[in-house]
Amino acid sequence: QVQLVESGGGLVQAGGSLKLSCALSGRTFSDYAMGWFRQAPGKEREFVAAVSRRGGSTYYADSVKGRFTISRDNAKNTMYLQMNSLKPEDTAVYYCAADRALAGSYYYRRSEYDYWGQGTQVTVSS
């Protein structure tokens, strides 16, 4: 069974940076397309970024494009989200997600992911 564990969340001032990590265990990491989603209080979970199995293809929500970078290290079974120029509206619980995929594919719909982590809180103060 796939298990996902996020880490790296915390409290940061506006304009600051954080790097989230998501470790996958239980299956072969490189078989899975990966994604990041976030959920703010009172709002639905929304797509943030996605990466294909080998990391060659990435896709971002418009709200984070140019500020966030998704990456993965298949040797370490870990995906990352580097978040720069953080804004108070980036405050949310961040979730990583995984799904078996064809090479080169990535997904941005929640329904396309079968596995989810427990989430990590990111709070950006103004």
XYZ file of N, CA and C in Angstrom:
378
model
N 0.850 -1.193 0.000
C 0.000 0.000 0.000
C 0.887 1.245 0.000
N 0.478 2.242 -0.761
C 1.242 3.483 -0.828
C 1.000 4.312 0.427
N 2.072 4.827 0.982
C 1.974 5.767 2.090
C 2.728 7.035 1.719
N 2.100 8.170 2.014
C 2.699 9.466 1.724
C 2.813 10.254 3.023
N 3.986 10.844 3.240
C 4.199 11.639 4.439
C 4.809 12.974 4.045
N 4.076 14.064 4.352
C 4.577 15.409 4.073
C 5.341 15.949 5.271
N 6.254 16.871 4.989
C 6.979 17.567 6.041
C 7.441 18.902 5.502
N 7.863 19.786 6.418
C 8.438 21.058 6.001
C 7.543 22.263 6.182
N 6.309 22.042 6.603
C 5.434 23.184 6.822
C 5.855 24.006 8.025
N 5.228 25.173 8.170
C 5.554 26.020 9.306
C 5.001 27.412 9.131
N 5.492 28.315 9.971
C 5.080 29.717 9.967
C 6.187 30.550 9.342
N 5.820 31.399 8.394
C 6.793 32.234 7.711
C 6.170 33.589 7.433
N 6.988 34.615 7.373
C 6.489 35.947 7.044
C 6.275 36.081 5.543
N 5.388 36.965 5.175
C 5.154 37.248 3.760
C 6.470 37.624 3.084
N 6.661 37.070 1.891
C 7.901 37.277 1.162
C 8.948 36.220 1.426
N 8.718 35.383 2.424
C 9.667 34.347 2.783
C 9.511 33.092 1.947
N 10.268 32.060 2.326
C 10.296 30.805 1.574
C 10.141 29.607 2.507
N 9.605 28.544 1.962
C 9.536 27.250 2.633
C 9.721 26.173 1.582
N 10.235 25.022 2.016
C 10.341 23.876 1.114
C 9.644 22.687 1.747
N 8.618 22.205 1.070
C 7.891 21.036 1.528
C 8.474 19.771 0.901
N 8.378 18.683 1.642
C 8.800 17.378 1.143
C 7.656 16.392 1.275
N 7.647 15.412 0.398
C 6.656 14.335 0.450
C 7.375 13.030 0.145
N 7.414 12.142 1.114
C 8.080 10.856 0.955
C 7.046 9.763 0.691
N 7.315 8.952 -0.309
C 6.426 7.842 -0.650
C 7.084 6.533 -0.250
N 6.309 5.646 0.352
C 6.803 4.321 0.695
C 5.753 3.278 0.331
N 6.198 2.044 0.218
C 5.281 0.946 -0.043
C 5.225 0.503 -1.487
N 5.615 1.363 -2.377
C 5.621 1.044 -3.806
C 6.798 1.751 -4.472
N 6.970 1.474 -5.769
C 8.061 2.087 -6.519
C 7.712 3.526 -6.867
N 8.458 4.459 -6.294
C 8.141 5.877 -6.419
C 8.078 6.322 -7.876
N 8.966 5.837 -8.685
C 9.049 6.304 -10.072
C 7.893 5.808 -10.943
N 7.016 4.980 -10.413
C 5.817 4.548 -11.141
C 4.678 5.549 -11.017
N 4.869 6.579 -10.156
C 3.770 7.453 -9.796
C 3.985 8.894 -10.248
N 2.944 9.434 -10.877
C 2.865 10.879 -11.034
C 2.473 11.462 -9.689
N 2.987 12.660 -9.404
C 2.795 13.263 -8.094
C 2.232 14.663 -8.217
N 1.558 15.082 -7.150
C 1.012 16.432 -7.149
C 0.924 17.024 -5.755
N 0.805 18.334 -5.717
C 0.550 19.076 -4.483
C -0.806 19.778 -4.602
N -1.569 19.709 -3.535
C -2.829 20.426 -3.412
C -2.798 21.182 -2.098
N -3.726 22.116 -1.931
C -3.820 22.837 -0.665
C -5.285 23.130 -0.347
N -5.531 23.270 0.945
C -6.888 23.576 1.396
C -6.823 24.603 2.506
N -7.415 25.760 2.238
C -7.519 26.831 3.228
C -8.818 26.661 4.008
N -8.899 27.225 5.210
C -10.118 27.096 6.009
C -11.342 27.593 5.250
N -12.371 26.767 5.226
C -13.612 27.149 4.580
C -13.604 27.060 3.077
N -12.527 26.560 2.505
C -12.429 26.460 1.047
C -12.205 25.018 0.618
N -12.459 24.762 -0.650
C -12.223 23.436 -1.182
C -10.725 23.230 -1.442
N -10.355 21.952 -1.462
C -8.972 21.618 -1.772
C -8.691 21.979 -3.237
N -7.578 22.667 -3.469
C -7.274 23.133 -4.817
C -5.903 22.658 -5.272
N -5.789 22.519 -6.567
C -4.546 22.098 -7.187
C -3.474 23.172 -7.058
N -2.227 22.722 -6.830
C -1.095 23.639 -6.747
C -0.083 23.342 -7.857
N 0.385 22.095 -7.908
C 1.420 21.747 -8.886
C 1.448 20.242 -9.080
N 1.966 19.817 -10.234
C 2.067 18.397 -10.540
C 3.358 18.119 -11.291
N 3.826 16.883 -11.168
C 5.064 16.476 -11.840
C 4.908 15.055 -12.351
N 5.489 14.800 -13.512
C 5.413 13.468 -14.112
C 6.382 12.512 -13.417
N 6.361 11.267 -13.835
C 7.098 10.211 -13.148
C 8.592 10.484 -13.055
N 9.176 10.989 -14.099
C 10.629 11.223 -14.084
C 10.983 12.681 -13.841
N 9.954 13.515 -13.680
C 10.199 14.920 -13.397
C 10.358 15.782 -14.627
N 10.202 15.211 -15.803
C 10.428 15.979 -17.020
C 9.298 16.920 -17.382
N 8.120 16.656 -16.843
C 6.954 17.511 -17.121
C 6.382 18.014 -15.809
N 6.109 19.311 -15.779
C 5.507 19.931 -14.601
C 4.360 20.830 -15.024
N 3.477 21.101 -14.058
C 2.308 21.934 -14.351
C 1.938 22.660 -13.076
N 1.554 23.944 -13.194
C 1.284 24.765 -12.022
C -0.057 25.477 -12.127
N -0.654 25.710 -10.986
C -1.790 26.606 -10.926
C -1.305 28.021 -11.208
N -2.144 28.821 -11.830
C -1.754 30.191 -12.158
C -1.366 30.982 -10.916
N -2.002 30.680 -9.799
C -1.767 31.453 -8.577
C -0.364 31.267 -8.009
N 0.329 30.201 -8.407
C 1.664 29.943 -7.850
C 2.753 29.953 -8.909
N 2.363 30.066 -10.151
C 3.334 30.026 -11.248
C 4.371 31.144 -11.085
N 5.627 30.777 -11.220
C 6.706 31.746 -11.060
C 7.195 31.900 -9.631
N 6.444 31.385 -8.662
C 6.838 31.483 -7.247
C 7.162 30.103 -6.660
N 6.453 29.079 -7.087
C 6.636 27.722 -6.565
C 7.309 26.852 -7.613
N 8.103 25.902 -7.144
C 8.753 24.942 -8.031
C 8.574 23.535 -7.483
N 8.005 22.668 -8.307
C 7.843 21.267 -7.925
C 8.991 20.470 -8.520
N 9.466 19.502 -7.760
C 10.544 18.641 -8.242
C 10.456 17.296 -7.535
N 11.252 16.357 -7.988
C 11.275 15.050 -7.346
C 12.659 14.443 -7.476
N 12.987 13.579 -6.517
C 14.234 12.828 -6.539
C 13.852 11.358 -6.432
N 13.848 10.657 -7.545
C 13.394 9.272 -7.539
C 14.340 8.354 -6.763
N 15.588 8.750 -6.633
C 16.527 7.945 -5.848
C 16.208 8.021 -4.355
N 15.545 9.115 -3.952
C 15.199 9.314 -2.536
C 13.715 9.106 -2.268
N 12.961 8.710 -3.303
C 11.518 8.477 -3.147
C 10.804 9.701 -2.573
N 11.218 10.869 -2.997
C 10.715 12.098 -2.399
C 10.407 13.148 -3.453
N 9.307 13.845 -3.207
C 8.904 14.990 -4.032
C 9.038 16.254 -3.188
N 9.266 17.386 -3.855
C 9.469 18.644 -3.146
C 8.579 19.740 -3.722
N 8.330 20.750 -2.905
C 7.682 21.971 -3.362
C 8.444 23.134 -2.741
N 9.222 23.808 -3.558
C 9.915 25.001 -3.120
C 8.979 26.184 -3.304
N 8.697 26.876 -2.206
C 7.749 27.985 -2.234
C 8.489 29.273 -1.881
N 8.532 30.183 -2.832
C 9.188 31.470 -2.638
C 8.169 32.597 -2.723
N 8.561 33.769 -2.262
C 7.684 34.947 -2.314
C 6.294 34.620 -1.771
N 6.258 34.001 -0.628
C 4.992 33.556 -0.065
C 4.105 34.730 0.304
N 2.804 34.509 0.147
C 1.791 35.520 0.427
C 0.845 34.977 1.503
N 0.173 35.861 2.225
C -0.802 35.380 3.225
C -1.855 34.457 2.617
N -2.218 34.679 1.375
C -3.227 33.826 0.730
C -2.707 32.432 0.393
N -1.429 32.188 0.587
C -0.881 30.837 0.436
C -1.096 29.995 1.699
N -1.591 30.612 2.753
C -1.849 29.892 3.996
C -2.878 28.794 3.776
N -2.503 27.566 4.121
C -3.366 26.412 3.893
C -2.683 25.171 4.449
N -3.441 24.091 4.487
C -2.847 22.767 4.680
C -2.477 22.245 3.297
N -1.229 21.831 3.161
C -0.729 21.347 1.879
C -0.675 19.822 1.901
N -1.231 19.228 0.846
C -1.295 17.781 0.727
C -0.528 17.316 -0.502
N 0.180 16.203 -0.363
C 0.742 15.590 -1.552
C -0.141 14.412 -1.968
N -0.085 14.099 -3.251
C -0.920 13.056 -3.822
C -0.132 12.273 -4.859
N -0.543 11.019 -5.057
C 0.171 10.146 -5.987
C -0.813 9.282 -6.761
N -0.428 8.958 -7.992
C -1.222 8.034 -8.785
C -0.331 7.362 -9.816
N -0.555 6.100 -10.027
C 0.199 5.396 -11.067
C -0.120 6.039 -12.405
N 0.902 6.222 -13.216
C 0.701 6.976 -14.450
C 1.613 6.474 -15.567
N 1.221 6.822 -16.771
C 2.096 6.586 -17.914
C 3.251 7.576 -17.868
N 4.351 7.206 -18.461
C 5.514 8.092 -18.503
C 5.117 9.413 -19.156
N 5.523 10.519 -18.529
C 5.266 11.830 -19.088
C 3.949 12.454 -18.685
N 3.082 11.672 -18.045
C 1.765 12.182 -17.661
C 1.819 12.892 -16.318
N 0.950 13.857 -16.145
C 0.742 14.491 -14.849
C -0.741 14.826 -14.751
N -1.207 15.031 -13.527
C -2.640 15.224 -13.293
C -2.878 16.456 -12.442
N -3.968 17.163 -12.713
C -4.295 18.338 -11.905
C -5.692 18.261 -11.282
N -6.400 17.187 -11.518
C -7.719 17.007 -10.908
C -7.600 16.146 -9.662
N -8.263 16.494 -8.609
C -8.244 15.702 -7.385
C -8.675 14.268 -7.651
N -9.658 14.096 -8.505
C -10.230 12.767 -8.751
C -9.249 11.819 -9.419
N -8.177 12.341 -9.965
C -7.223 11.494 -10.666
C -6.184 10.876 -9.737
N -6.184 11.287 -8.487
C -5.202 10.775 -7.537
C -5.849 9.763 -6.589
N -5.161 8.666 -6.402
C -5.664 7.606 -5.527
C -5.112 7.691 -4.105
N -3.951 8.291 -3.942
C -3.281 8.270 -2.649
C -2.980 9.702 -2.187
N -3.180 9.917 -0.881
C -3.018 11.250 -0.296
C -2.242 11.164 1.002
N -1.455 12.204 1.272
C -0.809 12.329 2.557
C -1.735 12.958 3.576
N -1.215 13.134 4.797
C -2.041 13.659 5.886
C -2.054 15.178 5.926
N -1.160 15.807 5.192
C -1.127 17.259 5.118
C -0.124 17.889 6.065
N 0.354 19.063 5.676
C 1.253 19.844 6.514
C 0.820 21.306 6.442
N 0.771 21.963 7.592
C 0.251 23.336 7.670
C 1.309 24.334 7.242
N 0.909 25.245 6.377
C 1.740 26.384 6.000
C 0.975 27.646 6.366
N 1.590 28.496 7.169
C 0.968 29.741 7.591
C 1.896 30.893 7.217
N 1.354 31.843 6.463
C 2.122 33.006 6.031
C 1.537 34.239 6.706
N 2.331 34.887 7.509
C 1.863 36.073 8.229
C 2.170 37.334 7.422
N 1.289 38.315 7.579
C 1.457 39.566 6.825
C 2.290 40.579 7.587
